[in-house]
Short mmCIF file of C-alpha atoms in Angstrom, two decimals:
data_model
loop_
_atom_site.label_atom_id
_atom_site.label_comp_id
_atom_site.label_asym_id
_atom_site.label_seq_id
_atom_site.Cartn_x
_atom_site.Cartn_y
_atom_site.Cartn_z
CA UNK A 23 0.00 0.00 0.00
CA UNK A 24 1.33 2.97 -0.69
CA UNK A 25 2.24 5.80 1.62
CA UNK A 26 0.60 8.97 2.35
CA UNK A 27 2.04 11.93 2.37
CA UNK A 28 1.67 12.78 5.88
CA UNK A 29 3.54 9.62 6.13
CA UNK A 30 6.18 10.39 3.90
CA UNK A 31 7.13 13.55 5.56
CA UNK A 32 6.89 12.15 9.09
CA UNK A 33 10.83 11.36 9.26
CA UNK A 34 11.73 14.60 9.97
CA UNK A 35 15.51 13.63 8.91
CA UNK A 36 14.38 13.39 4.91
CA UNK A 37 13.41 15.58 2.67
CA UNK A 38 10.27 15.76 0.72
CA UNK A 39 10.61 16.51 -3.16
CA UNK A 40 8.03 17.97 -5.54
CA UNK A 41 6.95 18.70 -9.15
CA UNK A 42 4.73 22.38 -9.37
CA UNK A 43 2.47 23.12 -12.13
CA UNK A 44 -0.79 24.75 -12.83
CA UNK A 45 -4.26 23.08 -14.63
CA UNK A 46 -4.44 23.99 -18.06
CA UNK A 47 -6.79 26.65 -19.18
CA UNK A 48 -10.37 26.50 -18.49
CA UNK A 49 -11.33 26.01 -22.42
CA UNK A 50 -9.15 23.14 -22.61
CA UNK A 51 -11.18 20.50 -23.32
CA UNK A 52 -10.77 17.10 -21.18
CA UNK A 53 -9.19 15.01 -24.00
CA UNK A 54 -6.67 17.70 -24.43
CA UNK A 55 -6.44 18.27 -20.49
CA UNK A 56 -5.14 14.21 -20.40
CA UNK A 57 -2.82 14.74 -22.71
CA UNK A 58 -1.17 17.84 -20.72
CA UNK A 59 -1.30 15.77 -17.80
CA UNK A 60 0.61 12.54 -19.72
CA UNK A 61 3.31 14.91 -21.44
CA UNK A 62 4.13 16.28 -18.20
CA UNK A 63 4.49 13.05 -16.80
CA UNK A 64 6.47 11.89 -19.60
CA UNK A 65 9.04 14.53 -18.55
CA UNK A 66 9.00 12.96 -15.08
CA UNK A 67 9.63 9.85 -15.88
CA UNK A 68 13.30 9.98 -14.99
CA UNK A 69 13.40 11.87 -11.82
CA UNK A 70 12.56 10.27 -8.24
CA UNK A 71 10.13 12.65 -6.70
CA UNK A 72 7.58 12.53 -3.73
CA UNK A 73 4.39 14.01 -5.42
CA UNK A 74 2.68 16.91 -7.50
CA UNK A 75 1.87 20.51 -6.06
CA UNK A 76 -1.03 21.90 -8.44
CA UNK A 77 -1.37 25.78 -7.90
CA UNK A 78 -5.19 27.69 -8.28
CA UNK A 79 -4.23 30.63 -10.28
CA UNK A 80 -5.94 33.40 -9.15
CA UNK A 81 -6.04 36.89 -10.55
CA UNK A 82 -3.70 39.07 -9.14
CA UNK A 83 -4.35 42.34 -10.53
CA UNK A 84 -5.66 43.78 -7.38
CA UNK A 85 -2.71 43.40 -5.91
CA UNK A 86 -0.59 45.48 -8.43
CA UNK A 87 -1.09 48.34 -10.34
CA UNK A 88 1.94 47.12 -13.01
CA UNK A 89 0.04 45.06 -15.85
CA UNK A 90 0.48 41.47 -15.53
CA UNK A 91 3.28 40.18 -17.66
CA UNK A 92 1.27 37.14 -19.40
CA UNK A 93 -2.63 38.01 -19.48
CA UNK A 94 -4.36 36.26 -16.93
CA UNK A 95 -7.00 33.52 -18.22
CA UNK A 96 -8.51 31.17 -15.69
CA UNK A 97 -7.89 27.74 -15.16
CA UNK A 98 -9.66 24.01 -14.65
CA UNK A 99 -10.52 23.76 -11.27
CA UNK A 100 -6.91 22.62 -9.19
CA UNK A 101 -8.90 19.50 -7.45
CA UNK A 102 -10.61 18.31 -10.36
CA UNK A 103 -6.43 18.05 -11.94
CA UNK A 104 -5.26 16.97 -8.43
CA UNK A 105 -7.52 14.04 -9.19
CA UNK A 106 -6.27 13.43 -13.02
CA UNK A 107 -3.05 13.58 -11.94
CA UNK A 108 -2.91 11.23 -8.83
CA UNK A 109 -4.85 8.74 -11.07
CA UNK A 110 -1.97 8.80 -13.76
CA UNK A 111 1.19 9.10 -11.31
CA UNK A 112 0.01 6.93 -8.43
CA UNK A 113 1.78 10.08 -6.33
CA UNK A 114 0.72 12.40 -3.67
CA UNK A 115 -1.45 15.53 -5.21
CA UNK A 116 -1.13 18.90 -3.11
CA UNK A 117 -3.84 20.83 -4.45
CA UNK A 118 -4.35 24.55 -3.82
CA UNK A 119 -7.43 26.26 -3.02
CA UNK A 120 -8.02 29.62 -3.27
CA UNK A 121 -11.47 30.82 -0.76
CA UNK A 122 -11.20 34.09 -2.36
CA UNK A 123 -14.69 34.73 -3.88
CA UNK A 124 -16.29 31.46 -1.98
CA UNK A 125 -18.61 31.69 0.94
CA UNK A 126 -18.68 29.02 3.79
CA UNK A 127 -21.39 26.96 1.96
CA UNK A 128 -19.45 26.97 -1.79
CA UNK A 129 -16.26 26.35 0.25
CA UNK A 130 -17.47 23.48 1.88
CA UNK A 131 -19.10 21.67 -0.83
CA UNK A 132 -15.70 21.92 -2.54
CA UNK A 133 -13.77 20.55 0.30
CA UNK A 134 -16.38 17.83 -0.16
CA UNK A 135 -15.98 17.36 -3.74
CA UNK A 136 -11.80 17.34 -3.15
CA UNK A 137 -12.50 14.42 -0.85
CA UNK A 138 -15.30 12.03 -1.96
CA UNK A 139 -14.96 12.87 -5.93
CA UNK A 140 -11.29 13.90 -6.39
CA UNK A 141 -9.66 11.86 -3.83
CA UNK A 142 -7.93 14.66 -2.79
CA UNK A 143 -5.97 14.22 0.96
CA UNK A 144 -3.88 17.29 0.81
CA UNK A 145 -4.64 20.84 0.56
CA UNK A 146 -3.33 24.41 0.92
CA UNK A 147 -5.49 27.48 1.54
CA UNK A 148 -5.19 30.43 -0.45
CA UNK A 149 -6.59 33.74 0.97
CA UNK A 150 -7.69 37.46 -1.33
CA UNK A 151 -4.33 38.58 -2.95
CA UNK A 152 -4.83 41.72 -1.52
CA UNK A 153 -6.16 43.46 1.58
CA UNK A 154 -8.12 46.06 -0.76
CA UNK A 155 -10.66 43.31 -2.29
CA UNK A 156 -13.28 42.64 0.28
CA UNK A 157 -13.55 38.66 0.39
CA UNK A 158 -16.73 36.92 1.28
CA UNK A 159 -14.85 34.35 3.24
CA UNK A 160 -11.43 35.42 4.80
CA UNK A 161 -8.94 33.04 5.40
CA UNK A 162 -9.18 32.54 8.76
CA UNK A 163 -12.70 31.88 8.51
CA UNK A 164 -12.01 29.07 5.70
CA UNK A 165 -9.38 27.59 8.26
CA UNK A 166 -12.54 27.06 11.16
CA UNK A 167 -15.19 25.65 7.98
CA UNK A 168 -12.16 23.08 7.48
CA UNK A 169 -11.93 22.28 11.04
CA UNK A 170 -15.36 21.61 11.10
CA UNK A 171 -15.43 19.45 8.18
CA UNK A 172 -15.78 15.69 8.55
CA UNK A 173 -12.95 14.82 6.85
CA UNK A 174 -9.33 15.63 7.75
CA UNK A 175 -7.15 16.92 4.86
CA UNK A 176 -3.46 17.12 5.41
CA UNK A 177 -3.39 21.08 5.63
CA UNK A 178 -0.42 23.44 4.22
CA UNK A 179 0.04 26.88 4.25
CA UNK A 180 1.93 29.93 2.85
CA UNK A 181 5.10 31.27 3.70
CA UNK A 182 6.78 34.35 1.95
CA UNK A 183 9.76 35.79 3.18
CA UNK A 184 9.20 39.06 1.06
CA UNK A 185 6.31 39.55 3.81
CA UNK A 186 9.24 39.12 6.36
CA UNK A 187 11.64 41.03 4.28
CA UNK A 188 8.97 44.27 5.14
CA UNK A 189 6.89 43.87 8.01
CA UNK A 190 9.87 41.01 9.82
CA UNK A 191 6.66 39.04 11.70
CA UNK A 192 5.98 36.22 9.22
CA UNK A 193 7.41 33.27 11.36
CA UNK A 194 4.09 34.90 14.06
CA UNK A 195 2.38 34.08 11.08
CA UNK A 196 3.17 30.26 10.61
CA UNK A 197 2.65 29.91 13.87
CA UNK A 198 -0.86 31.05 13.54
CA UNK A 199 -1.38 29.48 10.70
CA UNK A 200 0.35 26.14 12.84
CA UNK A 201 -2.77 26.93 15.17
CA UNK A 202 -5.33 26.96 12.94
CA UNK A 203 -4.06 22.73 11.39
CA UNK A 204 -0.95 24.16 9.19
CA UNK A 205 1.71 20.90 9.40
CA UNK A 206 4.02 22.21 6.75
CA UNK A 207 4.48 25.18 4.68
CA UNK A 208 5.75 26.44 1.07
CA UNK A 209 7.50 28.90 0.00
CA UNK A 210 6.40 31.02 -2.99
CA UNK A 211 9.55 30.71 -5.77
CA UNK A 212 12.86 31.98 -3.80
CA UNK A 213 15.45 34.82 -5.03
CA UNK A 214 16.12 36.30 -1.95
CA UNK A 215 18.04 33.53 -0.38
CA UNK A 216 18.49 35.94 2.95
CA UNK A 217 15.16 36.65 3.04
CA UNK A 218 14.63 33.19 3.35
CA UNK A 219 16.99 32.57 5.86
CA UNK A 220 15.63 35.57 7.92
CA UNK A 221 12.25 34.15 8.17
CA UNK A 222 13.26 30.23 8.84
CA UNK A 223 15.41 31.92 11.89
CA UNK A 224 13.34 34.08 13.43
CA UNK A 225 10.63 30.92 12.76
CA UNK A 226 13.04 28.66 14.23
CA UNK A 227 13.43 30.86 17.64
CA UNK A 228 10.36 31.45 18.11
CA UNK A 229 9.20 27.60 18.24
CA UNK A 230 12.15 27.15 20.41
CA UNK A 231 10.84 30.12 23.06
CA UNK A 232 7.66 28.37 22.34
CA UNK A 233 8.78 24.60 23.18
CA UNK A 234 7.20 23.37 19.90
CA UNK A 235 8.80 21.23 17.38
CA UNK A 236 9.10 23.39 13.54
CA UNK A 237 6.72 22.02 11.00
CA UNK A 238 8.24 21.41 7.80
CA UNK A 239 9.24 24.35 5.02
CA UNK A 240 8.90 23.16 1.37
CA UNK A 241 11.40 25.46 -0.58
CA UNK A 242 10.40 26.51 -3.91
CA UNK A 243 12.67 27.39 -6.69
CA UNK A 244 11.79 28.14 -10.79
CA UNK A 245 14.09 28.87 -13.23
CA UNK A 246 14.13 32.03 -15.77
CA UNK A 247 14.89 31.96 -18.93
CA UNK A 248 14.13 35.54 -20.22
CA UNK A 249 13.19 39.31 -19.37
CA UNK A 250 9.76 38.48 -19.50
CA UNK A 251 9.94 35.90 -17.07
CA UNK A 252 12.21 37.77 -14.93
CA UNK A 253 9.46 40.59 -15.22
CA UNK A 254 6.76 37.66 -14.04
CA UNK A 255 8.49 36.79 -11.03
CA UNK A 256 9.03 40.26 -9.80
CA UNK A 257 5.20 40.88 -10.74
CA UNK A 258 4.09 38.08 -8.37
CA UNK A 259 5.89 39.90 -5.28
CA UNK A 260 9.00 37.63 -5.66
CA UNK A 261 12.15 39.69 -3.99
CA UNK A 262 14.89 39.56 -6.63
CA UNK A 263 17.56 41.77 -5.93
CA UNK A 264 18.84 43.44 -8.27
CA UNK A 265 22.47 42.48 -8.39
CA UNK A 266 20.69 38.87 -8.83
CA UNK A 267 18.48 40.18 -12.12
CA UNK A 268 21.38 41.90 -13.34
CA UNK A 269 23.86 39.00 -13.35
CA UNK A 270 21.20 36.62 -15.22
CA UNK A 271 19.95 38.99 -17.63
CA UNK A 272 23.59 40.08 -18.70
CA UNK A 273 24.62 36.19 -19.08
CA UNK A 274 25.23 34.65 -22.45
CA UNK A 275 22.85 31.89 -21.27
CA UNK A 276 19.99 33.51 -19.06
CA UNK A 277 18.22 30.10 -18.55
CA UNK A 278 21.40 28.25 -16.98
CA UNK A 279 23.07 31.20 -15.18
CA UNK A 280 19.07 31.27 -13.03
CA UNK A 281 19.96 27.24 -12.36
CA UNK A 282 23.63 28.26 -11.01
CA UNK A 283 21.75 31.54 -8.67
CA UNK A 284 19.13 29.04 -7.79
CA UNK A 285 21.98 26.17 -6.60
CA UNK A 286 23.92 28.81 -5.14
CA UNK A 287 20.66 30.65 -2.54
CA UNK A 288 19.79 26.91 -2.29
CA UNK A 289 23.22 26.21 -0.39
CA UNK A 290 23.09 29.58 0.94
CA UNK A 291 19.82 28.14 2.87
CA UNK A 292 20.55 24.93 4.01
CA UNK A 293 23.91 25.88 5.60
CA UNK A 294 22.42 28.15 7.64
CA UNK A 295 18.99 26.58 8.14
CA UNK A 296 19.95 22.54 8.50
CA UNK A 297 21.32 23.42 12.41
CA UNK A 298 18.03 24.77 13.18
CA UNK A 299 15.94 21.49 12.57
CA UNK A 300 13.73 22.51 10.48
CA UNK A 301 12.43 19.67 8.38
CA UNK A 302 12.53 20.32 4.82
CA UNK A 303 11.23 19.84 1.64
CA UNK A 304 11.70 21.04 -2.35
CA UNK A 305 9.24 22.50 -5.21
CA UNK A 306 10.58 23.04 -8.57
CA UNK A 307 8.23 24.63 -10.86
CA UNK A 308 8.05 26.48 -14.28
CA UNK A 309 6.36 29.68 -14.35
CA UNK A 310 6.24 29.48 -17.91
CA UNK A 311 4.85 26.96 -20.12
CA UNK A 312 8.21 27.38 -22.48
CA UNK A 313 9.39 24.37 -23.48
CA UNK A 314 13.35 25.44 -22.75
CA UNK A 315 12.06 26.53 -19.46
CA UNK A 316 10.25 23.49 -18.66
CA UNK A 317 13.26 21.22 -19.40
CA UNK A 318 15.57 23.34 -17.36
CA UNK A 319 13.13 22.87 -14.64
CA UNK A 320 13.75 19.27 -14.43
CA UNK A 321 17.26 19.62 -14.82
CA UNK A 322 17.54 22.23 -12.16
CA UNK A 323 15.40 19.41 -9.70
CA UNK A 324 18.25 16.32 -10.13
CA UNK A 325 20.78 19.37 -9.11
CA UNK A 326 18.81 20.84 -6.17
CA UNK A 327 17.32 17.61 -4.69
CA UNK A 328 21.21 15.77 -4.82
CA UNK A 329 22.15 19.00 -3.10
CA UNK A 330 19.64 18.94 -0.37
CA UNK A 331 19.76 15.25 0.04
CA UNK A 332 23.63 15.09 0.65
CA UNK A 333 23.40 18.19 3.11
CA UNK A 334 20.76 15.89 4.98
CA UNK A 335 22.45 13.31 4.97
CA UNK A 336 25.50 14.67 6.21
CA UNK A 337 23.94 16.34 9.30
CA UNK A 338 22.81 12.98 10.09
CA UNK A 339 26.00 11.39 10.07
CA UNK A 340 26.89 14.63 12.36
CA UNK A 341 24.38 14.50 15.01
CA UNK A 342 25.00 10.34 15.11
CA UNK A 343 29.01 11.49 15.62
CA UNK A 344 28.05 13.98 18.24
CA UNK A 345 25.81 11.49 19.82
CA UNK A 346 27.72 8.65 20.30
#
């Protein structure tokens, strides 16, 4: 029988890999919709990996007055793919739901649907993407429907360092978000590799003052292979500094020199964050659908997951040194 996830990330001393994509457009029929899903497991096929995240792509343009890079257009519904996709892979699905525009009732007869229809086990809320559109059911409020639900999803949330970057109280914010049936958390794509290590300190200390054991932090990472994707990222509030947009927009090769920043903030991270005990995890996604980019994001996965795994494995063989 296979594992769960919740199983699969209970050792604390592994990590816990993962493929990110979004559902194709909603006037994709389903035939076509199949075939999406089998090409992008195609590309899979030679990478070890733990499961699928699939992303509800909401639009943003509230949140920003810069135009959005690629127009939005809305997609199939993330549960409904979660479903197509666990059915083809025979992996994990973590589906994303965003409550924005839901009340309790349309909420909870998805979470129902996600369950009996989509087989769906693992979720992560989404709240409004900004605090100027009034949303008929707030975050919070889609956190206590869930509770109250008679099914128990394995619940994720958000974390984005930019928010700590600014307001430096996002670690009080997984914790709350730990309080409300949060067990792990993922990053939106990462840049800002001090940013990063910022938030998983000040997260670490505080469950440490707290006498509570860290839930685990799924890092996400995305290559970029052009201006316009470089635009994208810094359009969905992704902190890039500049030095870091400079250096792989003036490369001969834009698309590889992102997989050598992206290595590089990736062991920038777990040097400093592997002492705190922080379990942790890995999300590679494309924000594009280009082909090149694609492709570099499985390439840039083998790199970043034999990374993480030897650093893992080598603080094990530390702490069993130190113990003996």
């Amino acid at each position: 029988m296979r594992k769960s996830l919740k199983q699969r990330s209970s050792d604390h001393h592994r990590g816990i890999y993962f493929i990110g994509t979004t559902p194709p457009k909603i006037d994709t029929d389903f035939e076509m919709v199949s075939t999406i899903a089998d090409k992008l497991l195609a590309r899979l096929d030679e990478i070890s990996f733990d499961g699928l995240i699939i992303y509800d792509i909401q639009d943003e343009t509230s949140r920003i007055d810069a135009p959005r890079p690629f127009p939005f257009k809305a997609t199939h519904d993330s549960g409904t793919y979660a479903q197509l996709i666990n059915q083809k892979s025979g992996k994990p699905v973590i589906a994303y739901k965003s409550v924005a525009g839901l009340d309790e009732q349309g909420f909870n007869e998805w979470l129902s649907r996600a369950w009996y229809q989509n087989n769906v086990r693992d979720i992560v809320l989404v709240g409004s993407p900004s605090a100027q559109v009034a949303s008929s059911l707030p975050l919070n409020d889609a956190y206590r429907v869930l509770s109250e639900h008679s099914q128990e999803f394995y619940l994720g949330g958000v974390a984005i360092a930019e928010r700590h970057l600014s307001k430096k109280n996002e670690h009080i914010r997984l914790l709350g978000k730990s309080n409300k049936g949060c067990e792990y958390y993922i990053t939106q794509a990462v840049y800002n590799a001090q940013a990063t290590i910022d938030m998983l300190t000040s997260y670490a200390e505080e469950c440490e003052l707290n006498n509570i054991k860290p839930n685990r932090v799924i890092l996400t990472f995305s290559p970029c292979g052009s201006a316009k994707t470089l635009e994208f990222i810094n359009w969905l509030g992704v902190s890039v500094p500049e030095e870091t947009s400079n250096r792989i927009l003036s490369a001969d090769d834009p698309l590889y020199e992102s997989i050598k920043v992206n290595y590089s903030n990736l062991q920038k991270i777990l040097d400093a964050v592997i002492p705190l005990n922080i379990p942790l995890g890995l999300n590679i996604e494309s924000l594009t659908n280009r082909k090149t980019e694609i492709d570099a994001s499985i390439l840039m996965y083998k790199l970043l997951k034999g990374t993480m795994d030897q650093a893992l494995a080598q603080n094990q063989i530390n702490q069993f040194v130190l113990n003996k």
